[in-house]
Coordinates of C-alpha atoms and ligand atoms in Angstrom, one line a residue:
X111 CA -4.7 2.3 7.3
X112 CA -4.2 0.6 3.9
X113 CA -5.2 3.7 2.0
X114 CA -2.7 5.6 4.0
X115 CA 0.0 3.2 3.2
X116 CA -0.9 3.5 -0.5
X117 CA -0.8 7.2 -0.3
X118 CA 2.7 7.4 1.4
X119 CA 3.8 4.6 -1.0
X120 CA 2.7 6.6 -3.9
X121 CA 4.3 10.1 -2.7
X122 CA 7.6 7.8 -2.0
X123 CA 8.1 7.0 -5.7
X124 CA 7.0 10.8 -6.7
X125 CA 9.4 12.3 -4.8
X126 CA 12.7 11.1 -6.2
X127 CA 10.9 11.6 -9.7
X128 CA 10.4 15.4 -8.8
X129 CA 13.7 15.8 -7.3
X130 CA 15.6 14.3 -10.2
X131 CA 13.6 16.6 -12.6
X132 CA 14.2 19.8 -10.5
X133 CA 18.1 19.0 -10.6
X134 CA 18.2 18.3 -14.3
X135 CA 16.3 21.5 -14.8
X136 CA 18.5 23.3 -12.9
X137 CA 21.5 22.0 -14.7
X138 CA 20.3 22.5 -18.0
X139 CA 19.4 26.3 -16.9
X140 CA 22.9 26.5 -15.4
X141 CA 24.6 25.7 -18.6
X142 CA 22.4 27.5 -21.0
X143 CA 23.1 30.6 -18.5
X144 CA 26.8 30.0 -18.8
X145 CA 26.9 29.6 -22.7
X146 CA 24.8 33.0 -22.7
X147 CA 27.1 34.5 -20.5
X148 CA 30.0 33.5 -22.4
X149 CA 28.8 34.9 -25.7
X150 CA 27.5 38.2 -24.4
X151 CA 30.9 38.6 -22.6
X152 CA 32.7 38.0 -25.8
X153 CA 30.7 40.3 -27.7
X154 CA 31.2 43.0 -25.2
X155 CA 34.9 42.5 -25.1
X156 CA 34.8 42.9 -29.0
X157 CA 32.9 46.2 -29.0
X158 CA 35.1 47.5 -26.3
X159 CA 38.4 46.3 -28.2
X160 CA 37.0 47.5 -31.4
X161 CA 36.2 51.3 -30.0
X162 CA 39.9 51.2 -28.4
X163 CA 41.3 50.0 -31.9
X164 CA 39.4 52.8 -33.6
X165 CA 40.3 55.4 -31.1
X166 CA 44.0 54.5 -31.8
X167 CA 43.4 54.7 -35.2
X168 CA 42.4 58.1 -35.3
X169 CA 45.0 59.1 -33.2
X170 CA 47.9 57.5 -35.3
X171 CA 46.3 59.2 -38.6
X172 CA 48.4 62.0 -38.5
X173 CA 51.7 61.0 -37.3
X174 CA 51.6 58.2 -39.9
X175 CA 50.5 60.6 -42.6
X176 CA 53.6 62.8 -41.7
X177 CA 55.8 59.7 -40.9
X178 CA 56.2 61.1 -37.6
X179 CA 57.0 57.7 -35.7
X180 CA 57.8 59.4 -32.4
X181 CA 54.6 61.0 -32.1
X182 CA 52.7 57.6 -33.3
X183 CA 55.0 55.6 -30.7
X184 CA 53.8 58.0 -27.9
X185 CA 50.1 57.2 -28.9
X186 CA 50.9 53.6 -28.9
X187 CA 52.7 53.6 -25.6
X188 CA 49.7 55.4 -23.9
X189 CA 48.0 52.3 -24.0
X190 CA 50.6 50.4 -21.9
X191 CA 48.5 52.1 -18.8
X192 CA 45.9 49.4 -19.7
X193 CA 47.0 46.0 -18.3
X194 CA 44.7 44.0 -20.6
X195 CA 46.4 45.4 -23.5
X196 CA 49.0 42.9 -24.2
X197 CA 50.4 44.2 -27.4
X198 CA 49.7 47.1 -30.0
X199 CA 51.0 48.6 -33.1
X200 CA 50.5 51.1 -35.7
X201 CA 51.5 50.1 -39.2
X202 CA 51.9 52.7 -42.1
X203 CA 51.7 52.5 -45.7
X204 CA 52.8 49.1 -47.3
X205 CA 52.5 47.4 -43.9
X206 CA 55.4 49.3 -42.3
X207 CA 55.4 48.8 -38.5
X208 CA 55.8 52.7 -37.4
X209 CA 55.4 52.1 -33.5
X210 CA 54.4 49.2 -31.1
X211 CA 55.0 47.4 -28.2
X212 CA 54.1 43.6 -26.8
X213 CA 54.3 42.4 -23.4
X214 CA 54.8 38.5 -24.6
X215 CA 54.8 37.5 -28.1
X216 CA 56.3 39.9 -30.6
X217 CA 54.2 41.9 -32.7
X218 CA 53.5 40.6 -36.3
X219 CA 56.0 42.1 -38.9
X220 CA 53.1 43.2 -41.1
X221 CA 49.3 43.9 -40.6
X222 CA 46.5 42.7 -42.3
X223 CA 43.3 44.2 -41.6
X224 CA 40.4 41.6 -40.6
X225 CA 37.6 40.5 -38.5
X226 CA 38.5 40.4 -34.6
X227 CA 40.1 37.2 -33.8
X228 CA 40.2 35.1 -30.6
X229 CA 43.6 33.3 -30.4
X230 CA 44.1 31.2 -26.9
X231 CA 42.8 33.6 -24.4
X232 CA 43.6 36.8 -26.3
X233 CA 41.4 38.9 -28.4
X234 CA 43.2 40.5 -31.7
X235 CA 41.5 43.5 -33.1
X236 CA 42.7 45.3 -36.3
X237 CA 41.7 48.7 -37.7
X238 CA 42.3 50.9 -40.7
X239 CA 43.9 54.3 -40.4
X240 CA 42.3 56.5 -42.5
X241 CA 43.1 60.2 -43.7
X242 CA 40.9 62.1 -46.2
X243 CA 39.0 58.8 -47.1
X244 CA 42.3 57.1 -47.9
X245 CA 43.8 54.0 -46.0
X246 CA 47.3 55.2 -45.0
X247 CA 47.8 52.2 -42.7
X248 CA 46.6 50.2 -39.8
X249 CA 46.4 49.7 -36.3
X250 CA 46.8 46.0 -34.2
X251 CA 45.7 45.6 -30.7
X252 CA 45.8 42.4 -28.7
X253 CA 44.2 42.1 -25.4
X254 CA 43.6 39.6 -22.8
X255 CA 40.1 38.3 -23.0
X256 CA 39.7 37.6 -19.2
X257 CA 42.1 36.9 -16.5
X258 CA 41.7 33.3 -14.8
X259 CA 40.4 34.5 -11.4
X260 CA 37.8 36.8 -13.2
X261 CA 36.6 33.8 -15.3
X262 CA 36.5 31.6 -12.4
X263 CA 34.6 34.2 -10.1
X264 CA 32.0 34.4 -13.3
X265 CA 31.7 30.6 -13.2
X266 CA 31.4 30.2 -9.4
X267 CA 27.9 31.4 -9.3
X268 CA 27.0 28.5 -11.9
X269 CA 28.9 26.1 -9.8
X270 CA 27.4 27.1 -6.9
X271 CA 24.0 26.4 -8.2
X272 CA 25.2 23.1 -9.7
X273 CA 26.1 22.4 -6.2
X274 CA 22.9 23.2 -4.8
X275 CA 21.3 21.2 -7.3
X276 CA 23.3 18.0 -6.6
X277 CA 22.8 19.0 -2.6
X278 CA 19.0 19.0 -3.2
X279 CA 18.9 15.4 -4.9
X280 CA 21.3 14.3 -2.3
X281 CA 18.9 15.7 0.5
X282 CA 16.0 14.4 -1.3
X283 CA 17.3 11.0 -1.9
X284 CA 18.1 10.7 1.8
X285 CA 14.7 11.7 2.8
X286 CA 13.6 9.2 0.3
X287 CA 15.5 6.5 1.9
X288 CA 14.4 7.4 5.5
X289 CA 10.7 7.7 4.5
X290 CA 11.0 4.5 2.6
X291 CA 12.8 2.9 5.7
X292 CA 9.7 4.4 7.9
X293 CA 7.2 2.8 5.3
X294 CA 8.7 -0.6 5.6
X295 CA 8.9 -0.2 9.4
X296 CA 5.2 0.7 9.4
X297 CA 4.4 -2.4 7.2
X298 CA 6.2 -4.6 9.3
X299 CA 4.6 -2.8 12.5
X300 CA 1.0 -3.2 10.9
X301 CA 1.4 -6.5 10.0
X302 CA 2.6 -7.3 13.5
X303 CA -0.4 -5.7 14.7
X304 CA -2.7 -7.7 12.4
X305 CA -1.0 -10.9 13.7
X306 CA -1.7 -9.9 17.3
X307 CA -5.3 -8.9 16.6
X308 CA -5.8 -12.2 14.9
X309 CA -4.0 -13.9 17.7
X310 CA -6.6 -11.9 20.2
X311 CA -9.7 -12.9 18.1
X312 CA -8.7 -16.5 18.1
X313 CA -8.0 -16.7 21.9
X314 CA -11.5 -15.0 22.3
X315 CA -13.2 -17.4 19.9
X316 CA -11.4 -20.2 21.9
X317 CA -12.6 -18.6 25.1
X318 CA -16.3 -18.6 23.5
X319 CA -15.7 -22.2 22.3
X320 CA -14.4 -23.3 25.9
X321 CA -17.4 -21.4 27.6
X322 CA -19.9 -23.1 24.9
X323 CA -18.5 -26.6 25.5
X324 CA -18.2 -25.7 29.2
X325 CA -21.7 -24.9 29.7
X326 CA -23.4 -26.8 27.3
X327 CA -21.6 -30.2 27.8
X328 CA -22.3 -29.5 31.3
X329 CA -26.0 -28.9 30.9
X330 CA -26.2 -31.8 28.7
X331 CA -24.4 -34.1 31.1
X332 CA -26.8 -33.3 33.8
X333 CA -29.6 -34.2 31.4
X334 CA -28.1 -37.6 30.3
X335 CA -27.3 -38.4 33.8
X336 CA -31.2 -38.1 34.6
X337 CA -32.1 -39.9 31.6
X338 CA -29.7 -42.7 31.8
X339 CA -30.0 -43.2 35.6
X340 CA -33.7 -42.9 35.1
X341 CA -33.7 -45.8 32.9
X342 CA -31.5 -48.0 35.1
X343 CA -34.0 -47.3 38.2
X344 CA -37.1 -48.0 35.7
X345 CA -35.6 -51.2 35.0
X346 CA -35.2 -52.4 38.5
X347 CA -38.8 -51.1 39.7
X348 CA -42.2 -52.8 39.2
X349 CA -44.0 -50.1 41.4
X350 CA -46.2 -48.6 38.5
X351 CA -46.3 -45.2 40.5
X352 CA -42.6 -45.1 40.9
X353 CA -42.2 -45.9 37.0
X354 CA -44.5 -43.2 36.2
X355 CA -42.6 -40.6 38.4
X356 CA -39.2 -41.9 36.7
X357 CA -41.0 -41.6 33.3
X358 CA -42.0 -37.9 33.7
X359 CA -38.3 -37.0 35.0
X360 CA -36.8 -38.4 32.1
X361 CA -39.3 -36.8 29.6
X362 CA -38.5 -33.4 31.2
X363 CA -34.8 -34.1 30.9
X364 CA -35.3 -34.7 27.3
X365 CA -37.3 -31.7 26.7
X366 CA -34.7 -29.5 28.3
X367 CA -32.1 -31.0 26.0
X368 CA -34.3 -30.4 23.2
X369 CA -34.8 -26.7 24.3
X370 CA -31.1 -26.5 24.6
X371 CA -30.4 -27.7 21.0
X372 CA -33.1 -25.3 19.9
X373 CA -31.1 -22.4 21.4
X374 CA -28.1 -23.8 19.7
X375 CA -29.6 -24.0 16.6
X376 CA -31.2 -20.6 17.0
X377 CA -27.9 -19.2 17.6
X378 CA -26.5 -20.8 14.2
X379 CA -29.6 -19.5 12.7
X380 CA -30.8 -22.8 11.2
X381 CA -33.6 -23.2 13.6
X382 CA -36.7 -23.7 11.3
X383 CA -39.2 -20.5 11.8
X384 CA -42.8 -21.7 12.2
X385 CA -45.0 -18.6 12.7
X386 CA -48.4 -18.7 13.7
X387 CA -51.0 -16.1 14.8
X388 CA -51.1 -15.9 18.4
X389 CA -53.1 -14.6 21.3
X390 CA -50.0 -13.7 23.8
X391 CA -52.3 -13.9 26.9
X392 CA -53.6 -17.3 26.7
X393 CA -50.1 -18.4 25.3
X394 CA -48.3 -16.7 28.5
X395 CA -50.9 -18.4 30.8
X396 CA -50.1 -21.8 29.4
X397 CA -46.5 -21.1 29.9
X398 CA -47.3 -20.3 34.0
X399 CA -46.5 -23.6 34.9
X400 CA -43.1 -23.8 32.9
X401 CA -42.1 -20.5 34.3
X402 CA -42.9 -21.8 37.8
X403 CA -41.2 -25.0 37.1
X404 CA -37.9 -23.0 35.8
X405 CA -37.7 -20.5 38.5
X406 CA -37.0 -20.9 42.4
X407 CA -39.6 -21.0 44.8
X408 CA -38.7 -17.5 46.0
X409 CA -39.2 -15.8 42.6
X410 CA -42.6 -14.7 41.9
X411 CA -44.3 -14.3 38.3
X412 CA -46.9 -11.6 37.8
X413 CA -48.4 -11.5 34.3
X414 CA -50.3 -8.5 33.2
X415 CA -52.1 -8.0 30.0
X416 CA -53.9 -4.9 28.5
X417 CA -57.1 -5.7 27.7
X418 CA -57.9 -6.1 23.7
X419 CA -54.1 -6.8 22.9
X420 CA -53.3 -7.1 19.4
X421 CA -52.4 -10.5 17.9
X422 CA -48.9 -11.2 16.6
X423 CA -47.7 -13.9 14.1
X424 CA -44.6 -15.3 15.4
X425 CA -43.0 -19.0 16.1
X426 CA -44.8 -20.0 19.3
X427 CA -42.2 -22.4 20.7
X428 CA -39.3 -19.7 20.1
X429 CA -41.4 -17.3 21.7
X430 CA -41.8 -19.4 24.7
X431 CA -38.1 -20.1 24.8
X432 CA -37.3 -16.4 24.3
X433 CA -39.6 -15.4 27.2
X434 CA -38.0 -18.3 29.3
X435 CA -34.7 -17.1 28.6
X436 CA -35.6 -13.3 29.6
X437 CA -37.2 -15.0 32.8
X438 CA -34.2 -17.3 33.7
X439 CA -32.1 -14.4 33.3
X440 CA -34.3 -12.4 35.8
X441 CA -34.1 -15.1 38.5
X442 CA -30.3 -15.2 38.0
X443 CA -30.3 -11.6 38.7
X444 CA -32.2 -12.0 42.0
X445 CA -30.1 -14.4 44.1
X446 CA -32.3 -13.4 47.0
X447 CA -35.4 -13.9 45.2
X448 CA -38.3 -11.3 44.1
X449 CA -40.8 -10.6 41.5
X450 CA -40.8 -10.9 37.8
X451 CA -43.5 -8.7 35.8
X452 CA -44.4 -9.7 32.5
X453 CA -46.4 -6.8 31.0
X454 CA -48.2 -7.0 27.5
X455 CA -49.3 -3.8 25.9
X456 CA -50.4 -2.2 22.5
X457 CA -47.9 0.4 20.9
X458 CA -49.7 2.0 18.4
X459 CA -47.8 3.1 15.2
X460 CA -45.7 6.4 16.0
X461 CA -42.9 8.5 14.4
X462 CA -40.2 5.9 16.0
X463 CA -41.9 2.7 14.6
X464 CA -42.8 1.2 11.3
X465 CA -46.0 0.2 12.4
X466 CA -48.4 -1.0 15.3
X467 CA -46.4 -3.1 17.8
X468 CA -47.2 -5.3 20.8
X469 CA -44.6 -5.0 23.7
X470 CA -44.1 -7.7 26.1
X471 CA -41.7 -6.5 28.7
X472 CA -40.1 -8.6 31.5
X473 CA -39.0 -6.6 34.5
X474 CA -36.9 -7.8 37.5
X475 CA -35.9 -6.0 40.6
X476 CA -32.3 -7.9 40.4
X477 CA -28.9 -6.7 40.2
X478 CA -29.2 -4.8 37.0
X479 CA -26.7 -4.1 34.0
X480 CA -24.1 -1.2 33.7
X481 CA -25.1 0.7 30.9
X482 CA -21.9 0.3 29.1
X483 CA -22.3 -3.5 29.1
X484 CA -26.0 -3.5 27.4
X485 CA -24.8 -3.3 23.9
X486 CA -22.9 -6.7 24.4
X487 CA -25.7 -8.7 26.2
X488 CA -26.7 -9.9 22.8
X489 CA -23.5 -11.1 21.6
X490 CA -23.6 -14.9 21.4
X491 CA -21.3 -16.4 24.3
X492 CA -21.4 -13.3 26.5
X493 CA -22.0 -14.4 30.0
X494 CA -20.9 -12.8 33.5
X495 CA -21.9 -16.5 34.8
X496 CA -19.3 -19.4 35.9
X497 CA -18.9 -22.1 33.7
X498 CA -21.8 -24.4 33.8
X499 CA -24.0 -21.8 34.8
X500 CA -24.6 -19.7 31.7
X501 CA -23.9 -20.2 28.0
X502 CA -24.1 -16.6 26.8
X503 CA -26.5 -18.0 24.1
X504 CA -30.1 -16.8 25.9
X505 CA -30.2 -13.2 24.9
X506 CA -28.5 -14.3 21.4
X507 CA -31.6 -16.3 21.0
X508 CA -34.0 -13.7 22.1
X509 CA -32.6 -11.2 19.7
X510 CA -32.3 -13.7 16.7
X511 CA -35.9 -14.5 17.6
X512 CA -36.9 -10.8 17.6
X513 CA -35.3 -9.8 14.4
X514 CA -36.4 -12.9 12.5
X515 CA -40.0 -12.0 13.8
X516 CA -39.9 -8.5 12.3
X517 CA -39.4 -7.0 15.7
X518 CA -37.0 -5.9 18.1
X519 CA -35.3 -6.4 21.8
X520 CA -34.5 -3.5 24.1
X521 CA -32.8 -3.7 27.6
X522 CA -33.2 -0.8 30.1
X523 CA -31.6 -1.3 33.5
X524 CA -30.5 0.6 36.6
X525 CA -27.7 -1.3 38.5
X526 CA -28.9 -2.2 41.9
X527 CA -32.6 -1.5 41.1
X528 CA -33.5 -3.9 38.2
X529 CA -33.8 -4.6 34.6
X530 CA -36.6 -4.4 32.0
X531 CA -36.2 -6.5 28.7
X532 CA -38.7 -5.6 26.2
X533 CA -39.7 -7.4 23.0
X534 CA -41.3 -5.5 20.2
X535 CA -43.3 -7.6 18.1
X536 CA -45.3 -6.4 15.1
X537 CA -49.1 -6.7 15.0
X538 CA -50.8 -9.1 13.1
X539 CA -54.2 -8.5 11.5
X540 CA -55.0 -12.4 10.7
X541 CA -57.3 -14.3 12.9
X542 CA -56.2 -17.2 14.7
X543 CA -56.4 -20.5 12.9
X544 CA -58.3 -23.1 14.7
X545 CA -56.2 -25.8 16.2
X546 CA -57.0 -29.1 15.3
X547 CA -57.4 -31.5 18.5
X548 CA -54.2 -33.5 18.9
X549 CA -54.9 -36.9 17.2
X550 CA -53.7 -40.3 19.2
X551 CA -51.1 -42.3 17.2
X552 CA -53.1 -44.0 14.7
X553 CA -51.8 -47.8 14.1
X554 CA -51.5 -48.7 10.4
X555 CA -54.5 -51.4 10.1
X556 CA -53.9 -52.2 6.6
X557 CA -54.7 -56.0 5.4
X558 CA -50.7 -56.9 5.7
X559 CA -47.9 -55.3 7.7
X560 CA -46.3 -52.9 5.2
X561 CA -42.4 -52.7 4.8
X562 CA -40.4 -49.8 5.4
X563 CA -36.8 -49.0 4.3
X564 CA -35.2 -46.6 7.2
X565 CA -32.2 -44.7 6.1
X566 CA -30.5 -43.7 8.8
X567 CA -26.6 -43.5 9.8
X568 CA -27.1 -43.2 13.6
X569 CA -27.3 -46.4 15.2
X570 CA -29.1 -45.4 18.3
X571 CA -31.8 -43.4 16.2
X572 CA -32.2 -46.0 13.8
X573 CA -33.1 -48.5 16.8
X574 CA -35.5 -45.9 18.0
X575 CA -37.3 -45.3 14.8
X576 CA -37.3 -49.1 14.1
X577 CA -38.9 -49.5 17.5
X578 CA -41.5 -46.6 16.8
X579 CA -42.6 -48.2 13.5
X580 CA -42.9 -51.7 14.8
X581 CA -45.3 -49.9 17.5
X582 CA -47.2 -48.3 14.7
X583 CA -47.7 -51.7 13.0
X584 CA -44.9 -51.5 10.3
X585 CA -41.9 -53.8 9.4
X586 CA -38.5 -51.6 9.3
X587 CA -35.4 -52.6 7.3
X588 CA -32.4 -50.4 8.0
X589 CA -29.8 -49.3 5.6
X590 CA -27.1 -47.1 7.4
X591 CA -26.3 -45.3 4.2
X592 CA -27.8 -43.8 0.9
X593 CA -25.6 -46.1 -1.5
X594 CA -26.4 -48.7 0.9
X595 CA -30.3 -48.1 0.7
X596 CA -29.9 -48.2 -3.1
X597 CA -28.5 -51.3 -3.0
X598 CA -31.3 -52.7 -0.8
X599 CA -33.9 -51.2 -3.1
X600 CA -32.2 -53.1 -6.1
X601 CA -31.9 -56.3 -4.6
X602 CA -35.5 -56.2 -2.7
X603 CA -38.5 -54.8 -4.5
X604 CA -41.0 -55.3 -1.8
X605 CA -41.0 -51.8 0.0
X606 CA -43.9 -49.8 0.5
X607 CA -41.9 -46.5 1.8
X608 CA -38.6 -45.0 2.3
X609 CA -37.9 -43.2 5.5
X610 CA -34.6 -41.5 5.3
X611 CA -32.5 -38.9 7.2
X612 CA -31.1 -35.9 5.2
X613 CA -27.7 -35.2 6.2
X614 CA -25.5 -38.4 6.5
X615 CA -21.7 -39.4 6.0
X616 CA -20.7 -40.4 2.5
X617 CA -21.4 -38.7 -1.0
X618 CA -24.9 -39.1 -1.0
X619 CA -27.3 -37.4 1.1
X620 CA -30.9 -37.9 1.7
X621 CA -32.1 -35.3 -1.2
X622 CA -29.8 -37.0 -3.7
X623 CA -31.2 -40.4 -2.7
X624 CA -34.6 -39.1 -3.0
X625 CA -34.0 -37.9 -6.5
X626 CA -32.4 -41.0 -7.3
X627 CA -35.5 -43.2 -6.1
X628 CA -37.6 -40.9 -8.0
X629 CA -36.1 -41.8 -11.2
X630 CA -35.6 -45.7 -10.5
X631 CA -39.3 -46.3 -8.7
X632 CA -41.4 -43.2 -9.1
X633 CA -44.4 -45.0 -7.4
X634 CA -42.4 -45.6 -4.4
X635 CA -43.3 -43.0 -1.5
X636 CA -40.5 -41.2 0.3
X637 CA -40.4 -39.3 3.6
X638 CA -37.2 -37.2 4.6
X639 CA -36.4 -36.0 8.1
X640 CA -34.1 -33.4 9.5
X641 CA -33.6 -30.8 11.9
X642 CA -31.7 -28.2 9.7
X643 CA -33.8 -25.5 8.2
X644 CA -31.6 -25.2 5.4
X645 CA -32.1 -28.6 4.3
X646 CA -35.6 -28.4 4.9
X647 CA -36.1 -25.6 2.7
X648 CA -34.5 -27.6 -0.2
X649 CA -36.6 -30.3 0.6
X650 CA -39.8 -28.3 0.3
X651 CA -38.7 -26.4 -2.8
X652 CA -38.6 -29.8 -4.7
X653 CA -42.3 -30.7 -3.3
X654 CA -41.0 -34.0 -1.5
X655 CA -42.6 -35.0 2.1
X656 CA -40.7 -33.6 5.2
X657 CA -40.7 -34.6 8.8
X658 CA -39.0 -32.1 11.1
X659 CA -36.7 -33.6 13.8
X660 CA -37.2 -34.0 16.7
X661 CA -40.7 -35.5 16.0
X662 CA -43.1 -37.4 18.3
X663 CA -44.6 -40.8 17.5
X664 CA -48.2 -39.3 16.6
X665 CA -46.4 -37.2 14.0
X666 CA -44.6 -39.9 12.5
X667 CA -47.9 -42.1 12.3
X668 CA -49.7 -39.3 10.8
X669 CA -46.8 -38.6 8.2
X670 CA -46.7 -42.4 7.1
X671 CA -50.6 -42.6 6.8
X672 CA -50.5 -39.3 4.5
X673 CA -47.8 -40.8 2.3
X674 CA -48.8 -44.7 1.9
X675 CA -51.7 -45.4 -0.4
X676 CA -54.7 -46.6 1.3
X677 CA -55.2 -50.5 1.4
Ligands
ADP736 P1 -26.3 -16.2 29.9 O1 -27.6 -16.1 30.8 O2 -26.0 -17.8 29.5 O3 -25.2 -15.7 30.8 P2 -27.6 -14.4 28.1 O4 -27.4 -14.3 26.9 O5 -28.9 -14.9 28.6 O6 -26.5 -15.6 28.8 O7 -27.1 -13.3 29.1 C1 -25.8 -12.6 29.1 C2 -25.7 -11.7 30.0 O8 -26.4 -10.7 30.3 C3 -25.6 -12.5 31.5 O9 -24.7 -13.2 31.9 C4 -26.0 -11.3 32.3 O10 -24.7 -10.9 32.9 C5 -26.7 -10.5 31.9 N1 -27.9 -10.3 31.9 C6 -29.0 -10.5 31.3 N2 -30.3 -10.4 31.8 C7 -30.0 -9.6 32.8 C8 -30.6 -9.3 34.1 N3 -32.1 -9.4 33.8 N4 -30.2 -8.4 34.8 C9 -29.0 -8.5 35.2 N5 -27.9 -8.9 33.9 C10 -28.3 -9.5 32.9
MG737 MG1 -29.4 -16.5 30.2

């Protein structure tokens, strides 16, 4: 579009330059034509009149020689027949006028032979009269060079060319004006359209935001509801079995909240990827319970794995979230229930693939997706579900996970018959790492209770961390900001470790704090914590200790044990 405008704009400025150039060239040509024409015309006239004068001189030679003025007069008067001849005269020896006539000004009393002469509109030509090699007199001829109408006629052509040139300039000028008007109108229209498009994009964004906040807030609200009412009920009951059930409910709500957060983080590409070599069939078996819990009782899951399935190297929790997201969509597509078949098979390298792949396909017998809608399914916030029912982030997470793992995801669907979503993941030739058995949280049993400085801006999180640290046998002091932490450390040197959040309000973040403490107290251990992968990468790049959020108490205990010197 812009390119086109530039081209039109360019020709707008070129056109009048060419037009003026052509007009000027035409004017110069017509002027030089007129000058040339005039010169040739005069030369021709001089030649004609000179011939006439010579003829006259020849014919009056004998009468002048014999002083026969009557005969001379006859020859001279014959020229009256030519209307162009204004005056003619034959002069004898000693300049005597022998015969002559004049229609306008009288003849000169004496005649001197000389070069042709233009006087006013007349041409005067003189010629000697010779007899036997001697000059015996002269003739005088005055002719009108050209009558005004003939001259005007001659210049009419030039005038015509000039008029046409001016007309051309006028027409080009007018068309230039109209083109530039059209150009301006086009520019205005383009600006208007861009504005409208921007407004549309903005409204789509707002709509997406609305759906996101509507969906996510609704989900979170439910989870918070479960957690807070669960806590209330726990306070009111002493029945251990009931407390156990309530606790399980709260934990489940928190896990769902965490997975929702993970979806949001995956969507914003901030979720840390921790790839592990996986045996998919056993991983999938482990998911059976989770799937059964998440799907309705009228939806059955059938898992089929090809024997000798290759291993893959992907982030296990993101893989599970992806399978869960696809399965939840399959459930939603089958409102009357049905079966979900999860197939795992090896896809050896072929022309269409870069290497060996493992395919995990999840097939439902649901409503299906129209072909033209398939490309949109992976768009973040694209959902056909009601507010509160869908966030439009499920398949966006699946797509993000597949691409980040070096694989891809495809959708095949027949409306009314069902849908197959396939994850293709690259084969890994590495062997599976032996998982260490989960350890119980180890209470610090040093000879004295060690003091930790907790830097955390969020009150609720700070309280929770303080409580966990107390549980693990540490004394915790809290500072709400990085600069506050530096003040506390300056005033009190009896700290054994600093445990700091990374992203905090204020000028100084956790990473800056860690660097500053490193300068002031190089011996003081520091552990940073964050949920953002970008921040996490920065910490790892500096070789600092990092605990990824959210963490469980045993992970916290382990990290602290590793960071603190043995006592
Ligand atoms: P959400 O489930 O929150 O709507 P997703 O990204 O998971 O968001 O899915 C986007 C849309 O894709 C869904 O709203 C639905 O219209 C369509 N879709 C996804 N999977 C299926 C399926 N198995 N059958 C029919 N439609 C599907
Ligand atoms: Mg979904």
